[in-house]
CSV table of C-alpha atoms and ligand atoms in Angstrom, one decimal:
chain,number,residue,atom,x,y,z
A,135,UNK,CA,13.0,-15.9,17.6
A,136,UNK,CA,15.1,-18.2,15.3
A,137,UNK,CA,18.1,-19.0,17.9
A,138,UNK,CA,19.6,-21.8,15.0
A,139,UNK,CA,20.4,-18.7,12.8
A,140,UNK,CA,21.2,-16.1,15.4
A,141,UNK,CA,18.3,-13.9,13.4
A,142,UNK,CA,14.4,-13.0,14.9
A,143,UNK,CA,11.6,-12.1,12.8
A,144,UNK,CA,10.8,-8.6,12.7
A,145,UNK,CA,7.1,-6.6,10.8
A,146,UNK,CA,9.1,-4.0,8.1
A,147,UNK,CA,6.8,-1.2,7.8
A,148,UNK,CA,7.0,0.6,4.4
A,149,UNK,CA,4.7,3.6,4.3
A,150,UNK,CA,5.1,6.8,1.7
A,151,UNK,CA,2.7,8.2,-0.7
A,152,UNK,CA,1.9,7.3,-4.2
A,153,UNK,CA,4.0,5.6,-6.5
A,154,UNK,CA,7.1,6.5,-4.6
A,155,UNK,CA,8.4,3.2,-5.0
A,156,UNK,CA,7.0,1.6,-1.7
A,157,UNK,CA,5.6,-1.6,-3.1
A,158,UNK,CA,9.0,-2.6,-5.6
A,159,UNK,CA,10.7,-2.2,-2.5
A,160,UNK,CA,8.5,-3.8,-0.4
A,161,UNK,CA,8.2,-7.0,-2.7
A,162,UNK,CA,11.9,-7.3,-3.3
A,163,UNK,CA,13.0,-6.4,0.4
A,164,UNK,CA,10.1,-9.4,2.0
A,165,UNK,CA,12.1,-12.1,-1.3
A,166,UNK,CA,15.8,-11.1,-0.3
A,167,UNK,CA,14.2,-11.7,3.7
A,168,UNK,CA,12.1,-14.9,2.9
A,169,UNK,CA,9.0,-12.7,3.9
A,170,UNK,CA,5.6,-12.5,3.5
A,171,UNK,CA,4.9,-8.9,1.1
A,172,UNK,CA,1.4,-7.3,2.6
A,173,UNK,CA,0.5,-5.1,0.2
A,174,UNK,CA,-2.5,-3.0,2.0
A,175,UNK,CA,-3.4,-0.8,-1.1
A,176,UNK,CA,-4.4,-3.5,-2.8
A,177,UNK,CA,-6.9,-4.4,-0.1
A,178,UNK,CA,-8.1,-0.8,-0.2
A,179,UNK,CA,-9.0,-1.3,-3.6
A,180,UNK,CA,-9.9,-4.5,-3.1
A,181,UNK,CA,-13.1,-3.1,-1.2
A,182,UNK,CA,-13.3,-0.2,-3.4
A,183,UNK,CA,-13.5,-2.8,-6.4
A,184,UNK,CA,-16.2,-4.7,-4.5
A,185,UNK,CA,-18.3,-1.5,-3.8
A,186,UNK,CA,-18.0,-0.7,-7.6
A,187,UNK,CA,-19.4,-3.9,-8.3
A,188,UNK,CA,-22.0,-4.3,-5.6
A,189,UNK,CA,-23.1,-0.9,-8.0
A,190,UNK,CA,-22.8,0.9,-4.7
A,191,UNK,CA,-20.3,3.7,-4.7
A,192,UNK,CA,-22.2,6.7,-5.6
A,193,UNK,CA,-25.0,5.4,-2.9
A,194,UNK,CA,-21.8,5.4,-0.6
A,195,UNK,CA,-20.8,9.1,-1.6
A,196,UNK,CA,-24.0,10.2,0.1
A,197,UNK,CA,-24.2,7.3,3.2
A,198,UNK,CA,-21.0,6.0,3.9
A,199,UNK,CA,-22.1,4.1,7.0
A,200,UNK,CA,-23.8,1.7,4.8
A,201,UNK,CA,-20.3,0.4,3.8
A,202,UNK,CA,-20.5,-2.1,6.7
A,203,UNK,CA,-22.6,-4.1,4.7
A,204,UNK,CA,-19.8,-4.6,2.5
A,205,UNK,CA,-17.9,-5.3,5.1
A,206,UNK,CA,-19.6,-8.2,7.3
A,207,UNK,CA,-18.6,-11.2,5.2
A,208,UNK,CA,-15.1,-9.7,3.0
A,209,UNK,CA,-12.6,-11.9,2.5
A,210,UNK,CA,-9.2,-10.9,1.5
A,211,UNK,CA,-6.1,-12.7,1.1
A,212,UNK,CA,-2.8,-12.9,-0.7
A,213,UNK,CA,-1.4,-15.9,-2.4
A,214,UNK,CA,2.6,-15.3,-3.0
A,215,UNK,CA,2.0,-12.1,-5.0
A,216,UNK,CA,-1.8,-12.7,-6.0
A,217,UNK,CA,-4.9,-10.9,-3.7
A,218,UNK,CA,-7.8,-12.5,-4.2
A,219,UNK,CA,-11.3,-11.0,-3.0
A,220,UNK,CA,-13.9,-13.4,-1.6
A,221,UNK,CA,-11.7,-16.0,-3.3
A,222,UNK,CA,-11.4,-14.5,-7.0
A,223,UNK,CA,-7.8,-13.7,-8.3
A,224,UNK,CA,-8.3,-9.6,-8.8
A,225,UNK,CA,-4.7,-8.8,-8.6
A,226,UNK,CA,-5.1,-7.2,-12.2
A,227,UNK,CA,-8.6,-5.6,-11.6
A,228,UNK,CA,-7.5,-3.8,-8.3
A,229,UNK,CA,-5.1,-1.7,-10.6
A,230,UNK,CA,-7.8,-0.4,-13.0
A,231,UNK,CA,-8.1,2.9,-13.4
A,232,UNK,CA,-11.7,3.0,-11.9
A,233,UNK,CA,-10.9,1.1,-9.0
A,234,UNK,CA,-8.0,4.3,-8.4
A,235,UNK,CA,-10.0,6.8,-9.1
A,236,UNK,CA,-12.5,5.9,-6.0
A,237,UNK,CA,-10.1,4.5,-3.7
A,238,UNK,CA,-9.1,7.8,-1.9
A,239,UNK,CA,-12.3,8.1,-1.0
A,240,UNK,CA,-12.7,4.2,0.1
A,241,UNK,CA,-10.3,4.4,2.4
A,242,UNK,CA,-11.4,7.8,4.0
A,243,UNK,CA,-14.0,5.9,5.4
A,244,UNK,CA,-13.7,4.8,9.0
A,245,UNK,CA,-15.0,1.2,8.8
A,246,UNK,CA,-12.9,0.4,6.0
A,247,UNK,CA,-10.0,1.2,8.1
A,248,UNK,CA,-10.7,-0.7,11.2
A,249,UNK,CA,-12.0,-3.8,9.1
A,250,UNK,CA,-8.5,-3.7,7.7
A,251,UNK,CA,-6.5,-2.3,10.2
A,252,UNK,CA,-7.7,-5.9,12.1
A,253,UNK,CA,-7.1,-7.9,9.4
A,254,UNK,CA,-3.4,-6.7,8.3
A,255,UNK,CA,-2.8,-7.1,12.6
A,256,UNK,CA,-3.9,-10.9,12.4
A,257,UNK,CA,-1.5,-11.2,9.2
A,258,UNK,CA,1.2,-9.6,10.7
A,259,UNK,CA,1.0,-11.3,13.8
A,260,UNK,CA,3.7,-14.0,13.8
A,261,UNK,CA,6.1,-11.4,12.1
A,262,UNK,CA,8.3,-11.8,9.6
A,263,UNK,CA,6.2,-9.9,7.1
A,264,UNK,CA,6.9,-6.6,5.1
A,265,UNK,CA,3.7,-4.5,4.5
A,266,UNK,CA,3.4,-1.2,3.0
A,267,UNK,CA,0.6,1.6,3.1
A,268,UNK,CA,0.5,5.0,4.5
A,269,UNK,CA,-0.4,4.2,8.2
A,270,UNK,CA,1.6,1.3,8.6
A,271,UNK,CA,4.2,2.2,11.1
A,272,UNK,CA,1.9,5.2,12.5
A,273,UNK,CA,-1.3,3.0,13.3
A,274,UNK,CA,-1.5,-1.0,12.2
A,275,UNK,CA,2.1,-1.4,13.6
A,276,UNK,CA,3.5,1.2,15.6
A,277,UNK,CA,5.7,-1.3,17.3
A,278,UNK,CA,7.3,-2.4,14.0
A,279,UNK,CA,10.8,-2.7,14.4
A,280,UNK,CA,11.6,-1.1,11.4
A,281,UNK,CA,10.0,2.0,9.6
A,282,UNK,CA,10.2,3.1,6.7
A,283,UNK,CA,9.3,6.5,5.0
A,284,UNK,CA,9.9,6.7,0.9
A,285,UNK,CA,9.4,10.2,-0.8
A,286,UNK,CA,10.1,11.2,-4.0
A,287,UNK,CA,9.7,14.4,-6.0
A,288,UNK,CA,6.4,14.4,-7.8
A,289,UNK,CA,7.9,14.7,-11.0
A,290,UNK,CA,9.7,11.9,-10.6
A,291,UNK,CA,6.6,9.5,-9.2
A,292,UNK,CA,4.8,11.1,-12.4
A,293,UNK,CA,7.5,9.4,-14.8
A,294,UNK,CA,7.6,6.2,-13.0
A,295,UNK,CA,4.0,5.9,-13.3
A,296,UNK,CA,4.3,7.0,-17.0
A,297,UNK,CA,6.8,4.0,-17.5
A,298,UNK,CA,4.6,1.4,-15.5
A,299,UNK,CA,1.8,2.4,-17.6
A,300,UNK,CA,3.3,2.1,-20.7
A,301,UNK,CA,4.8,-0.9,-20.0
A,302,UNK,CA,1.8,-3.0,-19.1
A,303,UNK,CA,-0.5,-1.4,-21.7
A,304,UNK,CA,2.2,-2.6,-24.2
A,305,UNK,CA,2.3,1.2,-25.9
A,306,UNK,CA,1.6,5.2,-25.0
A,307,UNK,CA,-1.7,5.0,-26.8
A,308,UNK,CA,-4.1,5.0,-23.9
A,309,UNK,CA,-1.8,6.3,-21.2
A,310,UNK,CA,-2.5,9.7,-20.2
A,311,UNK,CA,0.6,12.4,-20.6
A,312,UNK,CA,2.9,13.0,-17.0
A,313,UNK,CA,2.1,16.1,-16.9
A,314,UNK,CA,-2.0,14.7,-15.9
A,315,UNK,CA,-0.2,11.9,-14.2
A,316,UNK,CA,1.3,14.2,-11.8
A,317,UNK,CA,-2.1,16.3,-11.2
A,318,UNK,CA,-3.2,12.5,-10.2
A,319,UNK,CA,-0.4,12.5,-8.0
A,320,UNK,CA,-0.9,15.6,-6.3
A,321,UNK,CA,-4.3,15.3,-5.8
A,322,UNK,CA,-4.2,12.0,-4.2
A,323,UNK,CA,-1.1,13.1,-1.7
A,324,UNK,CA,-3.3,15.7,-1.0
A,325,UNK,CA,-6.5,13.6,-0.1
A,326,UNK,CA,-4.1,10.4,1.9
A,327,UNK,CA,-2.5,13.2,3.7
A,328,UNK,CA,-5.7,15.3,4.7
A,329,UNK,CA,-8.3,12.9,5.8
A,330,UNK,CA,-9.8,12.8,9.0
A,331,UNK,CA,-8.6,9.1,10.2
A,332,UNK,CA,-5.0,7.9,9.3
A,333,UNK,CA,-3.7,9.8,7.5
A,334,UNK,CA,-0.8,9.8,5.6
A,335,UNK,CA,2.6,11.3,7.7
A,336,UNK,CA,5.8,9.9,8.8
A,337,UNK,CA,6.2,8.3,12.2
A,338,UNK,CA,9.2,9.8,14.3
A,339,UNK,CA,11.1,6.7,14.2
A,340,UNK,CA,11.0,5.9,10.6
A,341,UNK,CA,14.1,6.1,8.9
A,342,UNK,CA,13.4,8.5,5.8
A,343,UNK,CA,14.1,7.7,1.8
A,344,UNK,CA,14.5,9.6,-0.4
A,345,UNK,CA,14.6,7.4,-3.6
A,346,UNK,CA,14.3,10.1,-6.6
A,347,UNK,CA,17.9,9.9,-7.1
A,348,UNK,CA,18.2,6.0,-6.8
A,349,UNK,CA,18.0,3.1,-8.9
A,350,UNK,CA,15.9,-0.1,-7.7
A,351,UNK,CA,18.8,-1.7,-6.5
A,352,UNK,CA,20.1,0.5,-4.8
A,353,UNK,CA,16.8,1.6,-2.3
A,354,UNK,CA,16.4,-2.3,-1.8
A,355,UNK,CA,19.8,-2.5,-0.8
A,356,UNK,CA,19.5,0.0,1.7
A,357,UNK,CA,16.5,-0.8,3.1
A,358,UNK,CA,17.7,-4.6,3.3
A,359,UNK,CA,20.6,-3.1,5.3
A,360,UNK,CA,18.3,-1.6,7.8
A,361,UNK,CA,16.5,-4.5,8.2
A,362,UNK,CA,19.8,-6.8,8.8
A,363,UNK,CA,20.8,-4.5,11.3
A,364,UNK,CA,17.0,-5.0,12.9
A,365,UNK,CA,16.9,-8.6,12.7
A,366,UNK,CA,20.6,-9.6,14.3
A,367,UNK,CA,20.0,-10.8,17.9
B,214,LIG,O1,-0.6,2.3,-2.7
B,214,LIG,P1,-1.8,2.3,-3.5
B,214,LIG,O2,-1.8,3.3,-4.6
B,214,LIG,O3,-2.2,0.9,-4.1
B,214,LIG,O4,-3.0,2.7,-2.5
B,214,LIG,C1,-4.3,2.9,-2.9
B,214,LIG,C2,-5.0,3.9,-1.9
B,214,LIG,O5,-5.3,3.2,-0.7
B,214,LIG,C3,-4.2,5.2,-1.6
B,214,LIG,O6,-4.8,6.3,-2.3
B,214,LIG,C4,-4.4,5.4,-0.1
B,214,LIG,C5,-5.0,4.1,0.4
B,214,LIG,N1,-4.2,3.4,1.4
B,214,LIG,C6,-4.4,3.8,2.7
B,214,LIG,O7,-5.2,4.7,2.9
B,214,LIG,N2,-3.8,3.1,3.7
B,214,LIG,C7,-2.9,2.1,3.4
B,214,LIG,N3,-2.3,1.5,4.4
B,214,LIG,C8,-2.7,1.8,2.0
B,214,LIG,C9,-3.4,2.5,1.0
């Protein structure tokens, strides 16, 4: 607890399902708070990217226990806004379209979410850190002591991704149209919130958003006024 500012540290826990605006928030939210962002789909496809490249994944498809091998030795960390993997920047790589198209299935498997269910618990350990996910306030940090549950309509997350897209591709060329954006969507809402270990619901306490009608501003505002109200001792 920081006496000196009449403030403690508190673990934000920011979970929803895809692109319904959990990690802008996040990032923002953990700047205006001088925290540390966690952003835990990146280390999902952090180990779906090294599984790719250890040319394993359709071995994996038909043994998934052999992922602990991938496991043993993985290092992942973030610097500022940067994950590296085994101490290689692959903050851009982890957001290729091959590493999303496997990473549902990545993170269906058991060992992958113990190996990083333990590692987001060491990093959120001393507080004062803002990570999002989809199991967040439900299993890495039930005790967090503020939750936080974004939704969105689909059509909406479709756009937003459609934007993104365009945007860092520099043009529509390659981007696929929202309507197939939106299948995407579904499909992967469909697989985080049907799998077997974790999966993807709203904790009782967490405070719910609905951000389809709001401007960037204006969810990060509202989350950062949650999070005030957490963090006044
Ligand atoms: O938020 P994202 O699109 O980067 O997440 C990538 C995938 O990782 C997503 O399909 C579900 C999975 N994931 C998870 O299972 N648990 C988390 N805490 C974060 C992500």
């Amino acid at each position: 607890m920081d006496i000196t500012s009449g403030t403690r540290k508190i673990i934000v826990a920011i979970d929803g399902p895809a692109a319904s605006g959990k990690s802008t928030t996040a990032r923002l939210l953990a700047r205006k708070l001088g925290y540390t962002y966690i952003d835990t789909g990146a280390m999902y496809r952090a180990v779906t990217l090294k599984a790719l490249e250890a040319g394993l994944l359709e071995h994996l498809r038909d043994n998934p226990d052999d992922v602990t091998s991938l496991l043993e030795d993985i290092d992942i960390t973030f610097e500022g806004e940067r994950v590296l993997l085994d101490g290689r920047d692959v903050t851009a790589a982890v957001r290729e379209n091959r590493v999303s198209r496997h990473v549902s299935f990545v993170s269906s498997l058991k060992p992958v979410r113990d190996k990083l269910k333990q590692m987001q618990r060491e990093m959120g350990k001393r507080r004062g850190v803002v990570m999002d996910g989809r199991d967040i306030g439900t299993v890495v940090f039930p005790d967090a002591e503020l939750k936080v549950f974004l939704v969105a309509d689909a059509s909406e997350r479709s756009r937003r991704r459609y934007v993104e897209l365009v945007q860092k591709s520099g043009g529509s060329n390659n981007v696929p149209p929202v309507e197939e954006l939106e299948q995407e969507i579904l499909q992967r809402d469909r697989s985080d919130a049907g799998r077997a270990h974790a999966p993807l619901r709203k904790h009782q306490d967490a405070v719910e958003v609905d951000t389809s009608g709001l401007t960037i501003d204006e969810q990060v505002a509202l989350v950062y006024n949650l999070a005030l109200e957490k963090t006044a001792v």
